[in-house]
Short mmCIF file of C-alpha atoms in Angstrom, two decimals:
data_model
loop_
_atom_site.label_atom_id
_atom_site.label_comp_id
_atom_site.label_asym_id
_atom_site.label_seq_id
_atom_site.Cartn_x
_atom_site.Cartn_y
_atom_site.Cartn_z
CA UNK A 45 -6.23 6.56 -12.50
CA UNK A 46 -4.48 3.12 -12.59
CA UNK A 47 -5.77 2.93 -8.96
CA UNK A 48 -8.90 2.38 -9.83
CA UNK A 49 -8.73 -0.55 -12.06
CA UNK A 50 -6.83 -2.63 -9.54
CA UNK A 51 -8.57 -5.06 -7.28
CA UNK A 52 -7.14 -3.42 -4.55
CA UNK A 53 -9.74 -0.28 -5.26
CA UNK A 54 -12.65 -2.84 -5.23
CA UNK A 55 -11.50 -4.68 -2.29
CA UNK A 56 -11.58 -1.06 -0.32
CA UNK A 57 -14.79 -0.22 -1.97
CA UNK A 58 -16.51 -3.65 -0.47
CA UNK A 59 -15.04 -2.52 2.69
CA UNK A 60 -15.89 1.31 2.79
CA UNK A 61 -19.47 0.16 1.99
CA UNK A 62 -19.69 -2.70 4.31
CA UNK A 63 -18.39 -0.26 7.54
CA UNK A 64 -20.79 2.68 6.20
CA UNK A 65 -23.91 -0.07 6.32
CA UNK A 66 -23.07 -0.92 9.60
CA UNK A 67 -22.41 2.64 10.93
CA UNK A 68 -25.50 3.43 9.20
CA UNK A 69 -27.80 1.01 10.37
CA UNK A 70 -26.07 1.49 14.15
CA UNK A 71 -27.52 5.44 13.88
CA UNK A 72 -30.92 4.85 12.57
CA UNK A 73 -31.30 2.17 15.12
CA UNK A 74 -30.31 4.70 17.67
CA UNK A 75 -32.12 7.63 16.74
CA UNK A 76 -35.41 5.11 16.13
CA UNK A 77 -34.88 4.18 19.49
CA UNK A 78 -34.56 7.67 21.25
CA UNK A 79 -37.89 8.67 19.30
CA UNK A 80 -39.92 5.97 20.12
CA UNK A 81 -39.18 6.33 23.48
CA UNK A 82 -40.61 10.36 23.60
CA UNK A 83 -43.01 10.76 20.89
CA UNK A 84 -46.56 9.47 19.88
CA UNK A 85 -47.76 6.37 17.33
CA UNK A 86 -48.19 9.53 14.89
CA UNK A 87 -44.72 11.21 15.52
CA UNK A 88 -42.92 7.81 15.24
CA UNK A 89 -43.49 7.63 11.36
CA UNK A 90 -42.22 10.95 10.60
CA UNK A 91 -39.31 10.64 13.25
CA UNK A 92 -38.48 7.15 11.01
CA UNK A 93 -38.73 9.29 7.70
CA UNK A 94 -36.09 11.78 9.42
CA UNK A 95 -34.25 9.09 10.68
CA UNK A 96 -33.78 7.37 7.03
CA UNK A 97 -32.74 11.05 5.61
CA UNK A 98 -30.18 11.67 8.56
CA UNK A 99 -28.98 7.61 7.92
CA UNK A 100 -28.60 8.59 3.79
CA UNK A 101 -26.58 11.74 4.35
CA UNK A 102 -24.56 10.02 7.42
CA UNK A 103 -23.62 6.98 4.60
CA UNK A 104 -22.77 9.28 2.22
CA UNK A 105 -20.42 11.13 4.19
CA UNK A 106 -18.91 7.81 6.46
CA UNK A 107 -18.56 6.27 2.57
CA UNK A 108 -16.71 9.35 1.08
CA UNK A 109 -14.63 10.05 3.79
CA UNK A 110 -13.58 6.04 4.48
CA UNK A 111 -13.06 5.86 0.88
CA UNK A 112 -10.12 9.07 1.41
CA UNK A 113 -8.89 7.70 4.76
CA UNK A 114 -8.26 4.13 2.84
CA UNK A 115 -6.94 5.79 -0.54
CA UNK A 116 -4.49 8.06 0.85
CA UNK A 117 -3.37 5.33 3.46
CA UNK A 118 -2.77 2.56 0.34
CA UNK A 119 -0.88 5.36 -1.68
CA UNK A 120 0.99 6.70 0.84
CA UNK A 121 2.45 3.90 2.91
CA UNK A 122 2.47 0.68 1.13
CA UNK A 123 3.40 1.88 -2.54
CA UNK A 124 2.86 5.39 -3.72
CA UNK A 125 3.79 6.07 -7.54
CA UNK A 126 4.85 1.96 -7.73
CA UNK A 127 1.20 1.20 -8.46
CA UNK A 128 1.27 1.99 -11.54
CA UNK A 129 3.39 -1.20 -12.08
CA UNK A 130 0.62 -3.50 -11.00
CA UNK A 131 -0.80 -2.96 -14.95
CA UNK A 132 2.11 -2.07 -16.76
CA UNK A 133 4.49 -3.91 -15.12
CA UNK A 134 2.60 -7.07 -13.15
CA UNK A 135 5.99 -9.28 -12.43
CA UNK A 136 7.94 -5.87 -11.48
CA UNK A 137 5.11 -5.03 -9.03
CA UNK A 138 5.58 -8.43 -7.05
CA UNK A 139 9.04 -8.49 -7.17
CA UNK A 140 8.91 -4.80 -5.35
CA UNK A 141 5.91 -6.30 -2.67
CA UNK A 142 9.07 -9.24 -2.43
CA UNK A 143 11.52 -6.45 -1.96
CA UNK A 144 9.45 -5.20 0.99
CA UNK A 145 8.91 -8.44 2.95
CA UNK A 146 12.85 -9.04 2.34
CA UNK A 147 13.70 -5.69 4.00
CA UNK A 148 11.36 -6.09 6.77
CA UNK A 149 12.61 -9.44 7.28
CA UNK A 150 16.63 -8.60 7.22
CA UNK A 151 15.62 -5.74 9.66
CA UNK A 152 14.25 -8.08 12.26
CA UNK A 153 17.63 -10.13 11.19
CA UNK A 154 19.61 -6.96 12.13
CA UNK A 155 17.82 -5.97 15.63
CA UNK A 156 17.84 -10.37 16.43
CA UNK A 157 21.74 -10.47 15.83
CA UNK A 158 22.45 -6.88 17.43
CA UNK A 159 20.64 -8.21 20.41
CA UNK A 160 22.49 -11.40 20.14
CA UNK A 161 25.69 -9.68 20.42
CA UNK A 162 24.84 -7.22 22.88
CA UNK A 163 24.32 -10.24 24.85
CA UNK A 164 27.33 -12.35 23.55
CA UNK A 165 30.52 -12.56 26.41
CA UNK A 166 33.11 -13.06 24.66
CA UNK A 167 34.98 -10.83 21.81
CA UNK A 168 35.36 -13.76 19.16
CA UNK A 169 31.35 -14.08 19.63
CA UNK A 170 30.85 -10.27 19.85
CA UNK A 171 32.92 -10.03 16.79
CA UNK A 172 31.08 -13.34 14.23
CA UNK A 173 27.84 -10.95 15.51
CA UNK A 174 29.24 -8.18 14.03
CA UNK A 175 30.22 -9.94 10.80
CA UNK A 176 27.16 -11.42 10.36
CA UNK A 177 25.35 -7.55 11.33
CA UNK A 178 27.66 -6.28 8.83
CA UNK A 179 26.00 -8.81 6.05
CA UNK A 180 22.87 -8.32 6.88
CA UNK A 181 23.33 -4.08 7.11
CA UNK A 182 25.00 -4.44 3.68
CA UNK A 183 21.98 -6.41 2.11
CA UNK A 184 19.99 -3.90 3.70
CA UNK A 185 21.23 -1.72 1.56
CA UNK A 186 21.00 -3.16 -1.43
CA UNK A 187 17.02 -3.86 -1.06
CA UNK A 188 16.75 -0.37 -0.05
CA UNK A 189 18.37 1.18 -3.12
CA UNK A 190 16.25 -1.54 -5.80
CA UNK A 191 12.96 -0.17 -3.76
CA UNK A 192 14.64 3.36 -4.62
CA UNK A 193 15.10 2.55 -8.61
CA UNK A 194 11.99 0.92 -8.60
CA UNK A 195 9.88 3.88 -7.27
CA UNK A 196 12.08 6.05 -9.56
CA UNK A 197 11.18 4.17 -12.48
CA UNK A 198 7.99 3.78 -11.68
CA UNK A 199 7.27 7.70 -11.62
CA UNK A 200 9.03 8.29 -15.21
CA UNK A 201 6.73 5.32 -16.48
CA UNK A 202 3.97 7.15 -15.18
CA UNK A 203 4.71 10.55 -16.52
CA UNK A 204 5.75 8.37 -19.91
CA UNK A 205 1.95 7.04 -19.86
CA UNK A 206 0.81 10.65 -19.06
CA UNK A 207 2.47 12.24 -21.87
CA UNK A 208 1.57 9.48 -24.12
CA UNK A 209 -2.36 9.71 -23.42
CA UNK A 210 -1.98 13.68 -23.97
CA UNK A 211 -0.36 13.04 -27.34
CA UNK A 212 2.96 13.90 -26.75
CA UNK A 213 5.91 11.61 -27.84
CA UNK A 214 7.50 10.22 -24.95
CA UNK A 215 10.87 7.87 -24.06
CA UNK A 216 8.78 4.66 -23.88
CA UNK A 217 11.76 2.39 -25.27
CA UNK A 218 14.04 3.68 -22.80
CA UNK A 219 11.49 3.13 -20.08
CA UNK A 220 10.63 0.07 -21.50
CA UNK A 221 14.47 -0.68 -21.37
CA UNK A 222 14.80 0.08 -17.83
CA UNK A 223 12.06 -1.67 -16.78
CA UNK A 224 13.23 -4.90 -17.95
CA UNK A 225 16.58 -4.43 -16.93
CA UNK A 226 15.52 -3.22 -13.46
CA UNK A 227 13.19 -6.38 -13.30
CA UNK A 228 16.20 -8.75 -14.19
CA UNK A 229 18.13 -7.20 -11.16
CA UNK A 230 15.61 -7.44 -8.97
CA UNK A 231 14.71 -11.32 -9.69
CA UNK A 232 18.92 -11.81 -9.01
CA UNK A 233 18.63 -9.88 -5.65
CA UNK A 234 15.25 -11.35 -4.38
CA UNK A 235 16.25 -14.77 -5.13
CA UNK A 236 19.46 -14.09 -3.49
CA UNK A 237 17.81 -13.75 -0.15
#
């Protein structure tokens, strides 16, 4: 449900809409312009009222399924459960969008200095490669495993809010706890980089 208030929800929405319009418009267009060219003045004005009918349903179904294709791909591959934190949690949120662009960044770190050692001569370069591989695989790591909390932490905090809304007394102090505790870590490890 926290989806839905984000801005990231309205920005697919103006999107989803914008494409169906456009897909829309492209089909009644088309089948306006296969009519006219085989029917009479008469026919053309019901053929137009089809036309409009076909273009609603073909909107509907372009918007619904764009708006699926678009939900499942935000949930799935940028953040999953983590959204959550962009309400309840606004400064953990970034700091786990921060944790991404670090890891993809020491990742093309690891593949330049691989390449760069693959390609060094000599086994005092081959091995300062190696070193600095080493670094870089161990920082890897370490962004990898803060992602790992954070999702963690972000799916108690949601089944915390769950519970909560159905009445239920839940661990919100410890959650709370953690969250501030796993935000504190991951300021010290994203500033590190």
């Amino acid at each position: 449900m926290e989806y839905f208030l984000t801005s990231e929800f309205w920005w697919n929405m103006l999107w989803g809409t914008v494409i169906s319009v456009i897909l829309t418009v492209s089909i009644l267009s088309a089948v306006y312009a296969v009519v006219s060219l085989f029917s009479s003045e008469s026919d053309k004005k019901d053929a137009v009222i089809g036309g409009i009918i076909v273009a609603v349903v073909f909107f509907s179904l372009s918007r619904c399924f764009i708006d699926k294709v678009r939900y499942v791909l935000v949930w799935e591959e940028n953040r999953g459960p983590v959204i959550i934190l962009a309400k309840e949690a606004p400064l953990l949120h970034n700091y786990f969008l921060a944790l991404e662009r670090s890891l993809s960044h020491t990742n093309e770190q690891i593949q330049k200095l691989n390449t760069e050692r693959d390609n060094a001569t000599t086994s005092e370069a081959k091995k300062i490669y190696g070193t600095q591989t080493a670094r870089q695989e161990y920082r890897k790591r370490e962004l990898e495993n803060m992602k790992c909390r954070i999702k963690k932490l972000a799916q108690r905090l949601y089944f915390s809010k769950f519970l909560a809304r159905m009445g239920h007394l839940s661990a919100d102090r410890d959650v709370e706890r953690e969250l501030q505790e796993v935000q504190a870590a991951c300021e010290q490890l994203v500033n590190e980089g």
